[in-house]
Each structure stands twice: as structure tokens, then as C-alpha cells.
Amino acid sequence: MHSSMQASPTPVRDDVPLRRIDHVRMFVGNARQSAYFYRNAFGFDVIAYAGLETRHRHEAGYVLRQGQITFVLVSPLSGQHPESRRLIEHGDGVQDIAFEVENVQHTFDETVRRGAVPVTQPTLLEDDTGVYEYATIRTYGDTTHTFLNRDRYRGVFAPGFLPLDADRYSPGTFRPAGLKAIDHVVGNVEEGKMDYWVDFYKQVLGFNQLVHFDDKDISTEYSALMSKVVQSGTGRIKFPINEPAKSKRRSQIEEYLQFHGGPGVQHIAMATGNIIETVKAMRHNDVSFLRVPRTYYDMLPSRVGPIKEKIEDLAELGILVDRDEEGYLLQIFTKPVADRPTLFFEIIQRHGSRSFGKGNFKALFEAIEHEQERRGTL
Ligand code: FE2
């Protein structure tokens, strides 16, 4: 029996239930060629295509899949495409983070009632394999969130997309990377706007706030940022949000905001069950990662204590380690994947830890600043 003194646990109310991140849509200058990059360097399979051949008149799209991760790469087919200005303003980058939901109409109505700005009203698309429903709202910058449901859809991705011709790509000469799922997606917003967007995710999407770093935790001589993390009711979706903090010279967040032309997605972290094999494969496939100084690994045993992996293997590949009360994590960051110093990727393997690698920020920022110095943007 419970004593009457004991508080009963408050049930978590999830008024905007999101099942999962369904896909990330990237708007790029040349989707056909970007698909080669994500396939041959990151190890994605190209599973579906939409374009002129599938009666898509205004854009070409490629659906890429690895584990539970889906990227959709889209390019406009003319200047008449309503989003074509994105390419000049932002360069290649993330346009939309799409959630799978139970009920598109309800989710859209509820988020709009809570203050979301609508982009696309609930829309039903149909082809001979079923019905696909979606609606879209705005988030930071020109980034959007789509709510979609394909419970009654049996096609490969969405109406308009067809399975890729088997002969479109030859069997890969690249090594599979073993990426499993999206761990978190990080947004960069303007100075002073972090709390606004944290509140947006709390109020509009019913997220909770996780941990909080401030600029005392995260600063080097030049770069400083503030970061807060929001997560969905189930904890399955995690969005850290960064803003620049005052520093002597231009921080990496300011550099991003300048080259991206405002707020947007800074990095996507993808989880693997074996980061050593993943990074070996990706390096073989020619992915460039940020490197920290060798001295990082001299300090490692005393900083993180015993870990399963061999320090020599981690040092050889440049993989970073951090520990918190719950366990440890291994992580590594790619260099920006397009010409502008904007979007990059993180590979992460968690051993119990649910944090984001705060202990690595100083070493990482020094590595990023070294790159900024080479770009003349420090
Ligand atoms: Fe991250």
C-alpha cells in the first residue's frame, strides 16, 4: 500500500504526440549529385525517386535510407519553384524535419491553436497504392516541420515517388557505415533567440527542456555559445538549440548565421552501434572529420575512466569520449558537407549516457576555430 504521504506520479500529458522523426528534407542545388555523396560517402541506399519521369514537373527528389534514417534530397527544376530562392539565400541545407503522427489534422490544429505559423494546411495525396496525408508549420528561420501519416499508404515513400530503377546505380564500391537512427538535430538561432525557440518547442509541440549549458561551460578564447536541449514527450526526439554568446572574435554560430543567411539546422547526429567500424568505413569512403590534437588522448583515461574501446583505436580515428553520471558516449563530427560552413554531421554511440558531449566542447571548438582561421572567418 502507498502511504498517503507519498505523492502519486503525475501522468505525462502528451497533447501533441509525435511518433518519430520520419525524414529530414534537404533542399539542394543538385539532388542527383548530392545523392551520390550521401550514398558513396555516408553509405545510404537510394530507394526512391520523383522527377520528370514520375510526372513531378517542378522538382526532382531522391529518397535515401540507412537503418531508420531517411533523407529526402530535393532540387527545383526551374526558377519558378516557390522555394528556389533558398539556394541563393541558404545554400544546400535542411528545409524540413518531418514527424510521423497518428492524426495530421489534429496535430496541425492543436499546434496552430498553440501559436504555430501554418505553411501547408492538411493535405491528402492519393495514388493507386493508397492515401498519404501531411501538413506543415514553421519553426526557426526558413525551417519547417511537417506532420505526416502513411498508415493507409503502401507505396515506397509518398505519392509521386517511385522505387529507383535497379540499374540506376551500380552495386556500391563504398563500405556500409552502419548508421542506425537520428539521435538529435541541432538548430542555430540568433543571439537572444534561444529561449524564444525553447519556449516554442515547449508550448507548441509539448516538448520538455533537458539540460542547460551556459557560456561559462562552453567557451574558448574566441568562440562561445549557449545551448539548451528540448525533447519530445517520449524522449525519442531531441533538439538542442544554440545561440551565439559574446566572445572576443566571431563565434562558429555567428559564422553559421552569416553564411546560412539566418537560423537553420547546424548538425544532425546519427547513432551507430559500433562507432569504430562506422568511422573506419566513412573514412575509407572519403568523409572528412574534424580532428582534435593528439594531446586530447593523453588526458582521456583520467577524464573519462575505464571504457570498452581501446584508446589507440579512438586516437587513430579521432573519436571523442565524454562521461556523465549515467554512462559514456563516443562521438565525432564531420567537416561541413557543402561549400558554405553550415551543415555538418555527428556520429554518436551511446553507452548509457544521454547527454551531448559537453566535456568535448572545448577541444572541439579549438578544432573548429582552426578551420575558421583557414577560412579567414575567425
Ligand atoms: Fe550534437
mmCIF file of C-alpha atoms and ligand atoms in Angstrom:
data_model
loop_
_atom_site.group_PDB
_atom_site.id
_atom_site.type_symbol
_atom_site.label_atom_id
_atom_site.label_comp_id
_atom_site.label_asym_id
_atom_site.label_seq_id
_atom_site.Cartn_x
_atom_site.Cartn_y
_atom_site.Cartn_z
ATOM 1 C CA MET A 1 0.000 0.000 0.000
ATOM 2 C CA HIS A 2 1.167 3.517 -0.730
ATOM 3 C CA SER A 3 1.349 5.780 2.263
ATOM 4 C CA SER A 4 -0.907 8.791 1.980
ATOM 5 C CA MET A 5 2.208 10.974 2.341
ATOM 6 C CA GLN A 6 3.585 9.711 -0.948
ATOM 7 C CA ALA A 7 2.845 11.838 -3.981
ATOM 8 C CA SER A 8 1.401 9.862 -6.845
ATOM 9 C CA PRO A 9 3.414 10.275 -10.048
ATOM 10 C CA THR A 10 1.979 12.926 -12.313
ATOM 11 C CA PRO A 11 0.954 11.348 -15.599
ATOM 12 C CA VAL A 12 2.809 12.888 -18.526
ATOM 13 C CA ARG A 13 0.314 14.553 -20.864
ATOM 14 C CA ASP A 14 1.307 14.381 -24.474
ATOM 15 C CA ASP A 15 -1.162 16.589 -26.323
ATOM 16 C CA VAL A 16 0.925 16.644 -29.491
ATOM 17 C CA PRO A 17 2.010 13.021 -29.784
ATOM 18 C CA LEU A 18 4.786 12.609 -32.350
ATOM 19 C CA ARG A 19 5.700 9.028 -33.227
ATOM 20 C CA ARG A 20 9.199 9.693 -34.563
ATOM 21 C CA ILE A 21 11.269 11.733 -36.981
ATOM 22 C CA ASP A 22 10.077 10.330 -40.287
ATOM 23 C CA HIS A 23 12.594 12.068 -42.532
ATOM 24 C CA VAL A 24 14.746 15.131 -42.993
ATOM 25 C CA ARG A 25 14.215 17.019 -46.246
ATOM 26 C CA MET A 26 17.210 18.868 -47.651
ATOM 27 C CA PHE A 27 16.883 21.448 -50.378
ATOM 28 C CA VAL A 28 19.999 21.297 -52.538
ATOM 29 C CA GLY A 29 21.368 22.663 -55.811
ATOM 30 C CA ASN A 30 21.770 19.298 -57.484
ATOM 31 C CA ALA A 31 19.893 16.443 -55.828
ATOM 32 C CA ARG A 32 21.151 13.891 -58.326
ATOM 33 C CA GLN A 33 24.761 14.586 -57.397
ATOM 34 C CA SER A 34 24.072 15.043 -53.663
ATOM 35 C CA ALA A 35 22.514 11.580 -53.700
ATOM 36 C CA TYR A 36 25.877 10.204 -54.872
ATOM 37 C CA PHE A 37 27.590 11.912 -51.928
ATOM 38 C CA TYR A 38 25.217 10.583 -49.263
ATOM 39 C CA ARG A 39 25.300 7.161 -50.910
ATOM 40 C CA ASN A 40 29.005 6.733 -51.584
ATOM 41 C CA ALA A 41 30.416 8.684 -48.623
ATOM 42 C CA PHE A 42 27.791 8.106 -45.891
ATOM 43 C CA GLY A 43 26.571 4.697 -47.078
ATOM 44 C CA PHE A 44 22.889 5.471 -47.715
ATOM 45 C CA ASP A 45 20.780 3.460 -50.149
ATOM 46 C CA VAL A 46 18.901 5.490 -52.726
ATOM 47 C CA ILE A 47 15.440 3.936 -52.605
ATOM 48 C CA ALA A 48 13.043 6.230 -54.441
ATOM 49 C CA TYR A 49 12.911 8.997 -56.981
ATOM 50 C CA ALA A 50 10.490 11.690 -58.075
ATOM 51 C CA GLY A 51 11.022 13.914 -61.096
ATOM 52 C CA LEU A 52 10.019 14.472 -64.683
ATOM 53 C CA GLU A 53 9.827 10.718 -65.312
ATOM 54 C CA THR A 54 7.297 10.326 -62.484
ATOM 55 C CA ARG A 55 5.255 13.362 -63.632
ATOM 56 C CA HIS A 56 6.794 15.642 -60.993
ATOM 57 C CA ARG A 57 7.077 18.824 -63.056
ATOM 58 C CA HIS A 58 8.686 21.311 -60.694
ATOM 59 C CA GLU A 59 11.261 19.391 -58.634
ATOM 60 C CA ALA A 60 13.446 16.304 -58.507
ATOM 61 C CA GLY A 61 13.636 14.296 -55.285
ATOM 62 C CA TYR A 62 15.718 11.351 -54.103
ATOM 63 C CA VAL A 63 14.824 9.316 -51.011
ATOM 64 C CA LEU A 64 17.839 7.889 -49.160
ATOM 65 C CA ARG A 65 17.652 5.336 -46.384
ATOM 66 C CA GLN A 66 20.067 3.825 -43.858
ATOM 67 C CA GLY A 67 18.751 1.976 -40.798
ATOM 68 C CA GLN A 68 15.807 4.086 -39.619
ATOM 69 C CA ILE A 69 17.243 7.280 -41.113
ATOM 70 C CA THR A 70 15.547 8.788 -44.163
ATOM 71 C CA PHE A 71 16.850 11.830 -46.021
ATOM 72 C CA VAL A 72 14.971 13.373 -48.931
ATOM 73 C CA LEU A 73 17.122 15.462 -51.276
ATOM 74 C CA VAL A 74 15.171 17.912 -53.418
ATOM 75 C CA SER A 75 16.196 20.307 -56.193
ATOM 76 C CA PRO A 76 13.990 22.745 -58.097
ATOM 77 C CA LEU A 77 13.657 22.171 -61.850
ATOM 78 C CA SER A 78 13.226 25.887 -62.631
ATOM 79 C CA GLY A 79 13.324 29.346 -61.106
ATOM 80 C CA GLN A 80 9.528 29.163 -60.907
ATOM 81 C CA HIS A 81 9.774 26.713 -57.992
ATOM 82 C CA PRO A 82 8.374 28.569 -54.949
ATOM 83 C CA GLU A 83 11.420 27.574 -52.861
ATOM 84 C CA SER A 84 14.153 28.194 -55.437
ATOM 85 C CA ARG A 85 15.409 31.343 -53.647
ATOM 86 C CA ARG A 86 16.517 29.063 -50.785
ATOM 87 C CA LEU A 87 19.527 28.008 -52.790
ATOM 88 C CA ILE A 88 20.912 31.534 -53.014
ATOM 89 C CA GLU A 89 19.910 32.586 -49.505
ATOM 90 C CA HIS A 90 20.911 29.474 -47.594
ATOM 91 C CA GLY A 91 22.900 27.205 -49.883
ATOM 92 C CA ASP A 92 22.274 23.473 -49.562
ATOM 93 C CA GLY A 93 20.679 22.681 -46.225
ATOM 94 C CA VAL A 94 17.801 21.317 -44.201
ATOM 95 C CA GLN A 95 14.376 22.590 -45.239
ATOM 96 C CA ASP A 96 12.117 20.387 -43.121
ATOM 97 C CA ILE A 97 12.201 17.925 -40.244
ATOM 98 C CA ALA A 98 9.143 15.706 -40.719
ATOM 99 C CA PHE A 99 7.377 13.845 -37.915
ATOM 100 C CA GLU A 100 5.166 10.831 -38.298
ATOM 101 C CA VAL A 101 1.933 11.381 -36.353
ATOM 102 C CA GLU A 102 -1.265 9.499 -35.659
ATOM 103 C CA ASN A 103 -3.585 12.267 -36.751
ATOM 104 C CA VAL A 104 -2.365 15.004 -39.081
ATOM 105 C CA GLN A 105 -5.453 17.217 -38.818
ATOM 106 C CA HIS A 106 -5.489 17.109 -35.014
ATOM 107 C CA THR A 107 -1.724 17.730 -34.698
ATOM 108 C CA PHE A 108 -1.874 20.648 -37.121
ATOM 109 C CA ASP A 109 -4.948 22.216 -35.485
ATOM 110 C CA GLU A 110 -3.507 21.785 -31.992
ATOM 111 C CA THR A 111 -0.092 23.286 -32.842
ATOM 112 C CA VAL A 112 -1.658 26.205 -34.720
ATOM 113 C CA ARG A 113 -4.004 26.804 -31.753
ATOM 114 C CA ARG A 114 -0.871 26.963 -29.599
ATOM 115 C CA GLY A 115 0.734 29.582 -31.840
ATOM 116 C CA ALA A 116 2.438 27.757 -34.717
ATOM 117 C CA VAL A 117 2.537 29.555 -38.064
ATOM 118 C CA PRO A 118 0.943 27.337 -40.734
ATOM 119 C CA VAL A 119 2.740 26.726 -44.025
ATOM 120 C CA THR A 120 0.603 23.989 -45.620
ATOM 121 C CA GLN A 121 -2.910 23.073 -44.474
ATOM 122 C CA PRO A 122 -3.647 19.358 -44.009
ATOM 123 C CA THR A 123 -3.437 17.862 -47.494
ATOM 124 C CA LEU A 124 -4.402 14.430 -48.784
ATOM 125 C CA LEU A 125 -2.316 12.909 -51.575
ATOM 126 C CA GLU A 126 -3.501 9.765 -53.262
ATOM 127 C CA ASP A 127 -2.186 7.289 -55.787
ATOM 128 C CA ASP A 128 -3.021 3.663 -56.591
ATOM 129 C CA THR A 129 -1.079 2.464 -53.510
ATOM 130 C CA GLY A 130 -3.088 4.469 -51.007
ATOM 131 C CA VAL A 131 -3.520 7.738 -49.177
ATOM 132 C CA TYR A 132 -0.794 9.947 -47.697
ATOM 133 C CA GLU A 133 -1.654 12.925 -45.505
ATOM 134 C CA TYR A 134 0.540 15.820 -44.408
ATOM 135 C CA ALA A 135 0.565 19.384 -43.080
ATOM 136 C CA THR A 136 3.411 21.815 -42.390
ATOM 137 C CA ILE A 137 4.241 24.537 -39.830
ATOM 138 C CA ARG A 138 7.174 26.929 -39.467
ATOM 139 C CA THR A 139 9.998 26.722 -36.963
ATOM 140 C CA TYR A 140 13.263 28.743 -36.706
ATOM 141 C CA GLY A 141 14.459 30.623 -39.791
ATOM 142 C CA ASP A 142 13.115 29.143 -43.021
ATOM 143 C CA THR A 143 12.987 25.681 -41.472
ATOM 144 C CA THR A 144 9.661 23.844 -41.225
ATOM 145 C CA HIS A 145 8.119 20.822 -39.522
ATOM 146 C CA THR A 146 5.839 18.520 -41.460
ATOM 147 C CA PHE A 147 3.341 16.202 -39.756
ATOM 148 C CA LEU A 148 2.605 13.167 -41.876
ATOM 149 C CA ASN A 149 0.735 9.911 -41.755
ATOM 150 C CA ARG A 150 1.082 6.992 -44.170
ATOM 151 C CA ASP A 151 -0.844 4.327 -42.216
ATOM 152 C CA ARG A 152 -3.051 3.868 -45.282
ATOM 153 C CA TYR A 153 -0.190 4.162 -47.792
ATOM 154 C CA ARG A 154 1.678 1.157 -49.201
ATOM 155 C CA GLY A 155 3.953 2.922 -51.721
ATOM 156 C CA VAL A 156 7.709 3.281 -51.394
ATOM 157 C CA PHE A 157 7.649 6.787 -49.823
ATOM 158 C CA ALA A 158 4.899 9.177 -50.905
ATOM 159 C CA PRO A 159 2.722 9.767 -53.967
ATOM 160 C CA GLY A 160 4.892 10.936 -56.851
ATOM 161 C CA PHE A 161 7.875 8.836 -55.777
ATOM 162 C CA LEU A 162 8.687 5.529 -57.441
ATOM 163 C CA PRO A 163 11.174 2.845 -56.430
ATOM 164 C CA LEU A 164 14.509 3.570 -58.034
ATOM 165 C CA ASP A 165 15.368 1.598 -61.178
ATOM 166 C CA ALA A 166 17.666 -1.205 -60.148
ATOM 167 C CA ASP A 167 20.163 -0.178 -62.841
ATOM 168 C CA ARG A 168 20.298 3.482 -61.814
ATOM 169 C CA TYR A 169 23.266 2.881 -59.520
ATOM 170 C CA SER A 170 25.806 0.097 -59.749
ATOM 171 C CA PRO A 171 26.330 -2.069 -56.658
ATOM 172 C CA GLY A 172 28.286 0.061 -54.211
ATOM 173 C CA THR A 173 32.049 0.176 -54.090
ATOM 174 C CA PHE A 174 31.597 2.096 -50.848
ATOM 175 C CA ARG A 175 31.608 0.427 -47.431
ATOM 176 C CA PRO A 176 28.315 0.318 -45.472
ATOM 177 C CA ALA A 177 28.530 2.681 -42.499
ATOM 178 C CA GLY A 178 26.094 1.019 -40.079
ATOM 179 C CA LEU A 179 24.205 4.216 -39.179
ATOM 180 C CA LYS A 180 21.003 3.322 -37.349
ATOM 181 C CA ALA A 181 18.872 6.308 -36.344
ATOM 182 C CA ILE A 182 18.797 10.057 -35.885
ATOM 183 C CA ASP A 183 19.958 10.801 -32.333
ATOM 184 C CA HIS A 184 19.408 14.566 -32.321
ATOM 185 C CA VAL A 185 19.099 17.565 -34.644
ATOM 186 C CA VAL A 186 20.690 20.873 -33.628
ATOM 187 C CA GLY A 187 19.422 24.325 -34.617
ATOM 188 C CA ASN A 188 21.409 27.570 -34.609
ATOM 189 C CA VAL A 189 19.357 30.695 -33.869
ATOM 190 C CA GLU A 190 20.220 34.391 -33.491
ATOM 191 C CA GLU A 191 21.727 35.849 -30.328
ATOM 192 C CA GLY A 192 18.962 36.347 -27.760
ATOM 193 C CA LYS A 193 16.523 33.994 -29.529
ATOM 194 C CA MET A 194 17.391 30.641 -27.895
ATOM 195 C CA ASP A 195 14.810 30.970 -25.120
ATOM 196 C CA TYR A 196 12.154 32.027 -27.618
ATOM 197 C CA TRP A 197 12.625 28.785 -29.583
ATOM 198 C CA VAL A 198 12.919 26.651 -26.446
ATOM 199 C CA ASP A 199 9.525 28.076 -25.436
ATOM 200 C CA PHE A 200 8.188 27.406 -28.927
ATOM 201 C CA TYR A 201 9.008 23.691 -28.653
ATOM 202 C CA LYS A 202 7.621 23.548 -25.100
ATOM 203 C CA GLN A 203 4.409 25.430 -25.803
ATOM 204 C CA VAL A 204 3.629 24.450 -29.384
ATOM 205 C CA LEU A 205 4.925 20.866 -29.553
ATOM 206 C CA GLY A 206 4.714 19.956 -25.841
ATOM 207 C CA PHE A 207 8.469 19.252 -25.520
ATOM 208 C CA ASN A 208 10.369 19.285 -22.189
ATOM 209 C CA GLN A 209 13.625 21.086 -21.547
ATOM 210 C CA LEU A 210 16.576 18.850 -20.728
ATOM 211 C CA VAL A 211 19.938 20.243 -19.718
ATOM 212 C CA HIS A 212 21.457 23.653 -19.892
ATOM 213 C CA PHE A 213 24.958 24.788 -20.719
ATOM 214 C CA ASP A 214 25.929 28.391 -20.483
ATOM 215 C CA ASP A 215 28.865 30.285 -21.880
ATOM 216 C CA LYS A 216 30.994 29.503 -18.832
ATOM 217 C CA ASP A 217 30.872 25.844 -19.783
ATOM 218 C CA ILE A 218 31.309 26.346 -23.458
ATOM 219 C CA SER A 219 33.915 28.856 -24.392
ATOM 220 C CA THR A 220 37.377 29.093 -25.723
ATOM 221 C CA GLU A 221 39.255 32.290 -26.206
ATOM 222 C CA TYR A 222 37.145 33.212 -29.239
ATOM 223 C CA SER A 223 34.050 31.056 -29.597
ATOM 224 C CA ALA A 224 31.189 30.961 -27.214
ATOM 225 C CA LEU A 225 27.704 29.626 -27.442
ATOM 226 C CA MET A 226 24.728 28.963 -25.278
ATOM 227 C CA SER A 227 22.744 25.802 -25.765
ATOM 228 C CA LYS A 228 19.528 24.329 -24.401
ATOM 229 C CA VAL A 229 18.008 20.971 -25.276
ATOM 230 C CA VAL A 230 14.313 20.221 -25.754
ATOM 231 C CA GLN A 231 12.907 16.716 -26.178
ATOM 232 C CA SER A 232 9.550 15.250 -27.112
ATOM 233 C CA GLY A 233 7.229 13.722 -24.511
ATOM 234 C CA THR A 234 8.538 10.214 -25.257
ATOM 235 C CA GLY A 235 12.159 11.443 -25.194
ATOM 236 C CA ARG A 236 12.641 9.975 -28.657
ATOM 237 C CA ILE A 237 13.151 13.299 -30.415
ATOM 238 C CA LYS A 238 15.885 15.634 -29.141
ATOM 239 C CA PHE A 239 16.579 19.130 -30.442
ATOM 240 C CA PRO A 240 19.468 21.142 -28.949
ATOM 241 C CA ILE A 241 19.189 24.854 -29.796
ATOM 242 C CA ASN A 242 22.293 27.078 -29.894
ATOM 243 C CA GLU A 243 22.717 30.823 -29.900
ATOM 244 C CA PRO A 244 25.979 32.778 -30.082
ATOM 245 C CA ALA A 245 27.277 34.251 -26.826
ATOM 246 C CA LYS A 246 29.515 37.289 -26.518
ATOM 247 C CA SER A 247 33.119 36.498 -27.328
ATOM 248 C CA LYS A 248 36.233 38.303 -28.450
ATOM 249 C CA ARG A 249 36.052 37.184 -32.049
ATOM 250 C CA ARG A 250 33.442 35.721 -34.339
ATOM 251 C CA SER A 251 31.946 32.536 -32.916
ATOM 252 C CA GLN A 252 31.174 29.478 -35.030
ATOM 253 C CA ILE A 253 27.449 30.166 -34.531
ATOM 254 C CA GLU A 254 27.800 33.672 -35.956
ATOM 255 C CA GLU A 255 29.779 32.272 -38.858
ATOM 256 C CA TYR A 256 26.929 29.807 -39.496
ATOM 257 C CA LEU A 257 24.239 32.520 -39.274
ATOM 258 C CA GLN A 258 26.134 34.705 -41.728
ATOM 259 C CA PHE A 259 26.755 32.016 -44.342
ATOM 260 C CA HIS A 260 23.359 30.346 -43.935
ATOM 261 C CA GLY A 261 21.586 33.685 -44.096
ATOM 262 C CA GLY A 262 19.870 33.249 -40.722
ATOM 263 C CA PRO A 263 18.856 30.420 -38.387
ATOM 264 C CA GLY A 264 18.811 26.817 -39.503
ATOM 265 C CA VAL A 265 19.904 23.272 -38.800
ATOM 266 C CA GLN A 266 23.573 23.146 -37.775
ATOM 267 C CA HIS A 267 24.093 19.419 -37.451
ATOM 268 C CA ILE A 268 22.326 16.074 -37.493
ATOM 269 C CA ALA A 269 23.658 13.422 -35.115
ATOM 270 C CA MET A 270 23.288 9.821 -36.297
ATOM 271 C CA ALA A 271 23.643 6.862 -33.950
ATOM 272 C CA THR A 272 25.703 3.763 -34.622
ATOM 273 C CA GLY A 273 26.188 0.552 -32.624
ATOM 274 C CA ASN A 274 29.915 0.470 -33.433
ATOM 275 C CA ILE A 275 31.491 3.865 -33.962
ATOM 276 C CA ILE A 276 34.950 2.455 -34.678
ATOM 277 C CA GLU A 277 33.692 0.409 -37.636
ATOM 278 C CA THR A 278 31.421 3.256 -38.787
ATOM 279 C CA VAL A 279 34.204 5.846 -38.796
ATOM 280 C CA LYS A 280 36.650 3.439 -40.461
ATOM 281 C CA ALA A 281 34.118 2.862 -43.244
ATOM 282 C CA MET A 282 33.282 6.536 -43.637
ATOM 283 C CA ARG A 283 36.966 7.494 -43.751
ATOM 284 C CA HIS A 284 37.505 4.817 -46.376
ATOM 285 C CA ASN A 285 34.589 6.423 -48.254
ATOM 286 C CA ASP A 286 36.420 9.782 -48.050
ATOM 287 C CA VAL A 287 34.370 11.629 -45.395
ATOM 288 C CA SER A 288 36.412 14.421 -43.727
ATOM 289 C CA PHE A 289 36.164 14.623 -39.943
ATOM 290 C CA LEU A 290 37.295 17.318 -37.518
ATOM 291 C CA ARG A 291 40.500 16.369 -35.746
ATOM 292 C CA VAL A 292 41.449 17.249 -32.175
ATOM 293 C CA PRO A 293 45.093 17.488 -31.072
ATOM 294 C CA ARG A 294 46.773 14.212 -30.080
ATOM 295 C CA THR A 295 47.147 15.575 -26.512
ATOM 296 C CA TYR A 296 43.350 15.089 -26.139
ATOM 297 C CA TYR A 297 44.006 11.344 -25.834
ATOM 298 C CA ASP A 298 46.744 11.752 -23.180
ATOM 299 C CA MET A 299 44.159 13.298 -20.858
ATOM 300 C CA LEU A 300 41.391 10.851 -21.748
ATOM 301 C CA PRO A 301 41.911 7.974 -19.244
ATOM 302 C CA SER A 302 41.939 10.342 -16.262
ATOM 303 C CA ARG A 303 38.966 12.332 -17.623
ATOM 304 C CA VAL A 304 36.544 9.505 -18.526
ATOM 305 C CA GLY A 305 37.811 6.451 -16.597
ATOM 306 C CA PRO A 306 37.551 2.916 -17.958
ATOM 307 C CA ILE A 307 35.853 2.397 -21.338
ATOM 308 C CA LYS A 308 35.433 -0.688 -23.532
ATOM 309 C CA GLU A 309 37.180 0.741 -26.577
ATOM 310 C CA LYS A 310 40.963 0.940 -26.951
ATOM 311 C CA ILE A 311 42.269 4.491 -26.639
ATOM 312 C CA GLU A 312 44.713 3.838 -29.546
ATOM 313 C CA ASP A 313 41.778 2.985 -31.849
ATOM 314 C CA LEU A 314 39.932 6.148 -30.852
ATOM 315 C CA ALA A 315 43.057 8.310 -31.251
ATOM 316 C CA GLU A 316 43.802 6.782 -34.650
ATOM 317 C CA LEU A 317 40.303 7.720 -35.892
ATOM 318 C CA GLY A 318 39.845 10.963 -33.944
ATOM 319 C CA ILE A 319 36.803 9.731 -31.973
ATOM 320 C CA LEU A 320 35.935 11.750 -28.839
ATOM 321 C CA VAL A 321 34.660 10.435 -25.495
ATOM 322 C CA ASP A 322 32.617 12.025 -22.714
ATOM 323 C CA ARG A 323 31.187 10.656 -19.486
ATOM 324 C CA ASP A 324 28.307 11.720 -17.237
ATOM 325 C CA GLU A 325 26.505 10.154 -14.251
ATOM 326 C CA GLU A 326 24.682 7.634 -16.451
ATOM 327 C CA GLY A 327 27.493 6.339 -18.638
ATOM 328 C CA TYR A 328 29.643 7.484 -21.520
ATOM 329 C CA LEU A 329 29.332 8.368 -25.182
ATOM 330 C CA LEU A 330 31.627 8.338 -28.195
ATOM 331 C CA GLN A 331 31.245 10.988 -30.899
ATOM 332 C CA ILE A 332 32.913 12.536 -33.923
ATOM 333 C CA PHE A 333 31.978 15.448 -36.200
ATOM 334 C CA THR A 334 32.359 15.787 -39.959
ATOM 335 C CA LYS A 335 33.549 18.980 -41.567
ATOM 336 C CA PRO A 336 30.751 20.974 -43.286
ATOM 337 C CA VAL A 337 29.365 18.876 -46.150
ATOM 338 C CA ALA A 338 28.774 21.659 -48.690
ATOM 339 C CA ASP A 339 30.731 24.760 -49.734
ATOM 340 C CA ARG A 340 29.351 27.060 -47.060
ATOM 341 C CA PRO A 341 30.499 26.469 -43.445
ATOM 342 C CA THR A 342 26.970 25.484 -42.411
ATOM 343 C CA LEU A 343 25.516 21.945 -42.170
ATOM 344 C CA PHE A 344 27.659 19.115 -40.787
ATOM 345 C CA PHE A 345 27.036 15.692 -39.236
ATOM 346 C CA GLU A 346 27.838 13.963 -35.971
ATOM 347 C CA ILE A 347 28.282 10.214 -35.498
ATOM 348 C CA ILE A 348 27.456 9.098 -31.961
ATOM 349 C CA GLN A 349 27.493 5.851 -29.970
ATOM 350 C CA ARG A 350 25.946 5.892 -26.506
ATOM 351 C CA HIS A 351 26.954 3.638 -23.624
ATOM 352 C CA GLY A 352 24.317 4.745 -21.118
ATOM 353 C CA SER A 353 24.973 8.471 -21.390
ATOM 354 C CA ARG A 354 22.032 10.578 -22.543
ATOM 355 C CA SER A 355 23.918 13.884 -22.760
ATOM 356 C CA PHE A 356 25.620 15.559 -25.712
ATOM 357 C CA GLY A 357 29.364 15.615 -25.049
ATOM 358 C CA LYS A 358 29.797 18.812 -23.058
ATOM 359 C CA GLY A 359 33.260 17.679 -21.935
ATOM 360 C CA ASN A 360 34.397 17.714 -25.568
ATOM 361 C CA PHE A 361 33.198 21.194 -26.428
ATOM 362 C CA LYS A 362 36.443 22.962 -25.587
ATOM 363 C CA ALA A 363 38.627 20.578 -27.626
ATOM 364 C CA LEU A 364 36.110 20.694 -30.469
ATOM 365 C CA PHE A 365 35.816 24.441 -30.557
ATOM 366 C CA GLU A 366 39.562 24.732 -30.796
ATOM 367 C CA ALA A 367 39.457 22.359 -33.759
ATOM 368 C CA ILE A 368 36.602 24.351 -35.363
ATOM 369 C CA GLU A 369 38.457 27.627 -34.798
ATOM 370 C CA HIS A 370 41.469 26.180 -36.538
ATOM 371 C CA GLU A 371 39.183 25.593 -39.545
ATOM 372 C CA GLN A 372 37.667 29.079 -39.227
ATOM 373 C CA GLU A 373 41.179 30.535 -39.264
ATOM 374 C CA ARG A 374 41.825 28.712 -42.565
ATOM 375 C CA ARG A 375 38.575 30.208 -43.944
ATOM 376 C CA GLY A 376 39.522 33.694 -42.704
ATOM 377 C CA THR A 377 36.251 33.948 -40.793
ATOM 378 C CA LEU A 378 37.537 34.000 -37.215
HETATM 379 FE FE FE2 B 1 25.381 17.010 -31.328
#
